């Protein structure tokens, strides 16, 4: 029987910057593999909502860490019903707001916040059978993931996709993407980078179905 017909029992790491189509393909891949799905970016976003609500100075790493430590972030790993709560309250919409998006790089740059969330992510990954998307999954969170894929796309394609999803002007979205890339790549703790053993997949000229098909192949090869 082809490997895609039996549930996938491993861990797929899908890393890369925003606008590469990561979330859409990660969820679809999890469905096809009959696996779970973990959006680690949503966890950094929920931590950011907690920090914003507490009104702490985002440049004060100690204060931000205290808030995140006390926050109860719960995320579902069902690809067909993604949801995240903060202290028991759904924050699915709030984590995507412009205010949260503008603040998330500062919160995710705090090493102690990363340590807390990486621990939580490892616990959620547990025994596997999961597709995990983020920035540091193959490099830090789960170096044993197979396959490890790093999605890329040209800055123009990424800005076009983000503007399509969120609405707004492509140039403004492109400027925001460039700003977040700079912050995410230059932070001291687990900067966004491609693991040397990750397979790079450029999605610029590929549709969602093509990317998912390629990932299913890679996952099947890793499982056999
Ligand atoms: O994938 P996203 O845009 O929802 O991620 C939100 C932010 O969280 C992004 O600016 C980078 C950060 N992030 C991170 O540092 N590490 C991860 N594993 C996932 C996201």
CSV table of C-alpha atoms and ligand atoms in Angstrom, one decimal:
chain,number,residue,atom,x,y,z
A,1,UNK,CA,0.0,0.0,0.0
A,2,UNK,CA,1.4,3.5,-0.8
A,3,UNK,CA,2.7,5.2,2.4
A,4,UNK,CA,0.2,8.1,1.9
A,5,UNK,CA,-2.6,5.6,2.7
A,6,UNK,CA,-1.4,4.8,6.2
A,7,UNK,CA,-1.3,7.6,8.8
A,8,UNK,CA,2.1,9.3,9.0
A,9,UNK,CA,3.7,8.7,12.3
A,10,UNK,CA,6.8,11.0,12.1
A,11,UNK,CA,7.4,14.8,12.4
A,12,UNK,CA,7.4,17.1,9.4
A,13,UNK,CA,9.2,20.4,9.9
A,14,UNK,CA,8.0,23.2,7.7
A,15,UNK,CA,10.1,26.4,8.2
A,16,UNK,CA,10.4,29.6,6.3
A,17,UNK,CA,9.3,33.3,6.3
A,18,UNK,CA,5.8,34.5,6.0
A,19,UNK,CA,4.0,34.7,2.6
A,20,UNK,CA,5.5,31.5,1.3
A,21,UNK,CA,2.2,29.7,1.7
A,22,UNK,CA,3.4,27.8,4.7
A,23,UNK,CA,0.2,27.8,6.8
A,24,UNK,CA,-2.1,26.7,4.0
A,25,UNK,CA,0.1,23.9,2.8
A,26,UNK,CA,1.0,22.7,6.3
A,27,UNK,CA,-2.6,22.3,7.2
A,28,UNK,CA,-3.4,20.6,3.9
A,29,UNK,CA,-0.4,18.3,4.2
A,30,UNK,CA,-1.5,17.3,7.7
A,31,UNK,CA,-5.0,16.4,6.4
A,32,UNK,CA,-3.5,14.3,3.6
A,33,UNK,CA,-1.1,12.5,5.9
A,34,UNK,CA,-3.9,12.0,8.5
A,35,UNK,CA,-1.6,13.7,10.9
A,36,UNK,CA,-1.9,16.5,13.5
A,37,UNK,CA,-0.9,20.1,12.7
A,38,UNK,CA,0.9,22.7,14.9
A,39,UNK,CA,1.2,26.4,14.0
A,40,UNK,CA,4.0,27.6,16.3
A,41,UNK,CA,3.6,31.2,14.9
A,42,UNK,CA,0.2,31.3,16.5
A,43,UNK,CA,1.7,30.5,19.9
A,44,UNK,CA,4.2,33.5,19.5
A,45,UNK,CA,1.2,35.6,18.5
A,46,UNK,CA,-0.9,34.5,21.5
A,47,UNK,CA,2.1,35.3,23.8
A,48,UNK,CA,2.2,38.7,22.1
A,49,UNK,CA,-1.5,39.3,22.8
A,50,UNK,CA,-0.8,38.5,26.5
A,51,UNK,CA,2.0,41.0,26.6
A,52,UNK,CA,-0.1,43.7,24.9
A,53,UNK,CA,-3.0,43.1,27.2
A,54,UNK,CA,-0.7,43.4,30.2
A,55,UNK,CA,0.6,46.6,28.9
A,56,UNK,CA,4.2,45.8,29.6
A,57,UNK,CA,7.1,47.5,27.8
A,58,UNK,CA,7.9,45.1,25.0
A,59,UNK,CA,11.6,45.9,25.1
A,60,UNK,CA,11.7,44.7,28.8
A,61,UNK,CA,12.4,41.0,28.3
A,62,UNK,CA,12.0,40.2,32.0
A,63,UNK,CA,8.6,41.8,32.2
A,64,UNK,CA,7.5,40.1,28.9
A,65,UNK,CA,8.7,36.7,30.1
A,66,UNK,CA,6.8,37.1,33.4
A,67,UNK,CA,3.6,37.7,31.5
A,68,UNK,CA,4.1,34.8,29.1
A,69,UNK,CA,5.0,32.5,32.0
A,70,UNK,CA,1.7,33.3,33.7
A,71,UNK,CA,-0.3,33.0,30.5
A,72,UNK,CA,-2.2,29.8,29.7
A,73,UNK,CA,-1.9,29.3,25.9
A,74,UNK,CA,-3.7,26.2,24.6
A,75,UNK,CA,-3.7,25.3,20.9
A,76,UNK,CA,-5.5,22.6,19.0
A,77,UNK,CA,-3.5,20.3,16.8
A,78,UNK,CA,-6.5,19.3,14.6
A,79,UNK,CA,-5.9,20.5,11.1
A,80,UNK,CA,-9.6,20.7,10.5
A,81,UNK,CA,-10.3,22.9,13.4
A,82,UNK,CA,-7.5,25.2,14.3
A,83,UNK,CA,-8.0,27.2,17.4
A,84,UNK,CA,-6.0,28.9,20.1
A,85,UNK,CA,-7.0,30.2,23.5
A,86,UNK,CA,-5.3,32.6,26.0
A,87,UNK,CA,-6.4,32.0,29.6
A,88,UNK,CA,-9.4,30.1,28.3
A,89,UNK,CA,-10.6,32.7,25.8
A,90,UNK,CA,-10.4,32.2,22.0
A,91,UNK,CA,-7.9,34.7,20.5
A,92,UNK,CA,-8.0,33.3,16.9
A,93,UNK,CA,-8.9,36.7,15.5
A,94,UNK,CA,-6.9,38.9,17.8
A,95,UNK,CA,-3.6,37.0,17.1
A,96,UNK,CA,-3.9,38.1,13.4
A,97,UNK,CA,-4.6,41.8,14.1
A,98,UNK,CA,-2.2,44.5,12.8
A,99,UNK,CA,-1.3,45.4,16.4
A,100,UNK,CA,-0.3,41.9,17.2
A,101,UNK,CA,1.6,41.4,13.9
A,102,UNK,CA,3.5,44.6,14.5
A,103,UNK,CA,4.6,43.5,18.0
A,104,UNK,CA,5.3,39.8,17.6
A,105,UNK,CA,8.9,40.1,16.4
A,106,UNK,CA,9.8,41.9,19.7
A,107,UNK,CA,8.1,39.2,21.9
A,108,UNK,CA,9.6,36.3,19.9
A,109,UNK,CA,13.1,37.8,20.2
A,110,UNK,CA,13.1,37.3,24.0
A,111,UNK,CA,15.2,34.2,24.7
A,112,UNK,CA,13.3,33.2,27.8
A,113,UNK,CA,10.0,33.5,25.9
A,114,UNK,CA,11.4,31.2,23.2
A,115,UNK,CA,12.6,28.7,25.8
A,116,UNK,CA,9.1,28.5,27.3
A,117,UNK,CA,7.3,28.1,23.9
A,118,UNK,CA,9.9,25.7,22.6
A,119,UNK,CA,9.3,23.5,25.7
A,120,UNK,CA,5.5,23.7,25.1
A,121,UNK,CA,5.9,22.9,21.4
A,122,UNK,CA,8.1,19.8,22.2
A,123,UNK,CA,5.4,18.6,24.6
A,124,UNK,CA,2.7,19.0,21.9
A,125,UNK,CA,4.8,17.2,19.3
A,126,UNK,CA,5.1,14.3,21.7
A,127,UNK,CA,5.0,11.1,19.9
A,128,UNK,CA,4.8,12.7,16.5
A,129,UNK,CA,2.3,12.1,13.7
A,130,UNK,CA,2.4,15.9,13.2
A,131,UNK,CA,3.2,18.6,10.7
A,132,UNK,CA,4.9,21.6,12.5
A,133,UNK,CA,5.3,25.0,10.9
A,134,UNK,CA,7.4,27.8,12.1
A,135,UNK,CA,10.9,29.4,11.8
A,136,UNK,CA,13.1,27.1,13.9
A,137,UNK,CA,11.4,23.7,13.9
A,138,UNK,CA,14.1,21.9,11.9
A,139,UNK,CA,17.0,23.8,13.6
A,140,UNK,CA,15.9,24.0,17.3
A,141,UNK,CA,12.5,22.6,18.2
A,142,UNK,CA,12.8,19.1,16.5
A,143,UNK,CA,16.1,18.6,14.8
A,144,UNK,CA,15.2,15.0,14.1
A,145,UNK,CA,12.2,15.9,12.0
A,146,UNK,CA,12.0,14.2,8.6
A,147,UNK,CA,11.5,15.7,6.2
A,148,UNK,CA,12.7,19.2,7.1
A,149,UNK,CA,11.5,21.6,4.5
A,150,UNK,CA,12.4,25.3,4.1
A,151,UNK,CA,9.9,27.1,2.0
A,152,UNK,CA,11.0,30.2,0.1
A,153,UNK,CA,9.4,32.6,-2.5
A,154,UNK,CA,10.5,35.9,-4.0
A,155,UNK,CA,9.8,39.0,-1.9
A,156,UNK,CA,7.3,40.1,-4.6
A,157,UNK,CA,5.4,36.8,-4.5
A,158,UNK,CA,5.3,36.8,-0.7
A,159,UNK,CA,3.9,40.4,-0.6
A,160,UNK,CA,1.3,39.6,-3.2
A,161,UNK,CA,0.1,36.6,-1.2
A,162,UNK,CA,0.0,38.4,2.1
A,163,UNK,CA,-1.9,41.4,0.6
A,164,UNK,CA,-4.4,38.9,-0.9
A,165,UNK,CA,-5.0,37.2,2.4
A,166,UNK,CA,-5.1,40.3,4.7
A,167,UNK,CA,-6.2,43.0,2.2
A,168,UNK,CA,-4.1,46.1,1.9
A,169,UNK,CA,-1.6,47.6,-0.4
A,170,UNK,CA,1.1,45.3,-1.8
A,171,UNK,CA,3.9,47.9,-1.3
A,172,UNK,CA,2.9,48.4,2.4
A,173,UNK,CA,2.7,44.7,3.0
A,174,UNK,CA,6.1,44.2,1.2
A,175,UNK,CA,7.7,46.8,3.6
A,176,UNK,CA,6.2,45.1,6.6
A,177,UNK,CA,7.5,41.7,5.4
A,178,UNK,CA,11.0,43.1,4.9
A,179,UNK,CA,10.9,44.7,8.4
A,180,UNK,CA,9.8,41.4,10.0
A,181,UNK,CA,12.4,39.4,8.0
A,182,UNK,CA,15.1,41.7,9.2
A,183,UNK,CA,14.1,41.4,12.8
A,184,UNK,CA,13.4,37.6,12.7
A,185,UNK,CA,16.8,37.0,11.0
A,186,UNK,CA,18.9,39.3,13.1
A,187,UNK,CA,17.7,38.4,16.6
A,188,UNK,CA,20.2,36.7,18.9
A,189,UNK,CA,18.0,33.8,20.0
A,190,UNK,CA,17.2,31.2,17.3
A,191,UNK,CA,17.2,33.6,14.3
A,192,UNK,CA,15.2,32.6,11.2
A,193,UNK,CA,17.6,30.5,9.2
A,194,UNK,CA,17.6,27.5,7.0
A,195,UNK,CA,19.1,24.3,8.6
A,196,UNK,CA,21.9,23.0,6.5
A,197,UNK,CA,20.0,19.7,6.1
A,198,UNK,CA,16.7,21.2,5.1
A,199,UNK,CA,15.2,20.7,1.6
A,200,UNK,CA,14.5,24.1,0.1
A,201,UNK,CA,11.3,24.4,-1.9
A,202,UNK,CA,10.7,27.6,-3.8
A,203,UNK,CA,7.0,28.2,-4.0
A,204,UNK,CA,7.1,31.3,-6.2
A,205,UNK,CA,5.7,29.6,-9.3
A,206,UNK,CA,3.9,26.7,-7.6
A,207,UNK,CA,0.2,26.4,-6.7
A,208,UNK,CA,-0.9,25.1,-3.3
A,209,UNK,CA,-1.8,21.7,-4.8
A,210,UNK,CA,1.7,21.4,-6.4
A,211,UNK,CA,3.5,22.3,-3.2
A,212,UNK,CA,1.3,19.8,-1.1
A,213,UNK,CA,1.9,17.0,-3.6
A,214,UNK,CA,5.7,17.6,-3.4
A,215,UNK,CA,5.5,17.6,0.4
A,216,UNK,CA,3.5,14.4,0.4
A,217,UNK,CA,6.2,12.8,-1.7
A,218,UNK,CA,8.9,13.9,0.6
A,219,UNK,CA,7.0,12.7,3.7
A,220,UNK,CA,6.3,9.4,2.1
A,221,UNK,CA,10.0,9.0,1.2
A,222,UNK,CA,11.0,9.9,4.8
A,223,UNK,CA,8.5,7.3,6.2
A,224,UNK,CA,9.7,4.4,4.0
B,1,LIG,O1,4.2,32.5,11.0
B,1,LIG,P1,3.7,33.7,11.7
B,1,LIG,O2,3.8,35.0,10.8
B,1,LIG,O3,2.4,33.6,12.3
B,1,LIG,O4,4.7,34.0,12.9
B,1,LIG,C1,4.6,35.1,13.7
B,1,LIG,C2,5.9,35.6,14.3
B,1,LIG,O5,6.4,34.6,15.2
B,1,LIG,C3,7.0,35.8,13.2
B,1,LIG,O6,7.3,37.2,13.2
B,1,LIG,C4,8.2,35.0,13.7
B,1,LIG,C5,7.8,34.4,15.0
B,1,LIG,N1,8.0,33.0,15.0
B,1,LIG,C6,9.2,32.5,15.5
B,1,LIG,O7,10.0,33.3,15.9
B,1,LIG,N2,9.4,31.2,15.6
B,1,LIG,C7,8.5,30.3,15.2
B,1,LIG,N3,8.8,29.0,15.3
B,1,LIG,C8,7.3,30.7,14.6
B,1,LIG,C9,7.1,32.1,14.5
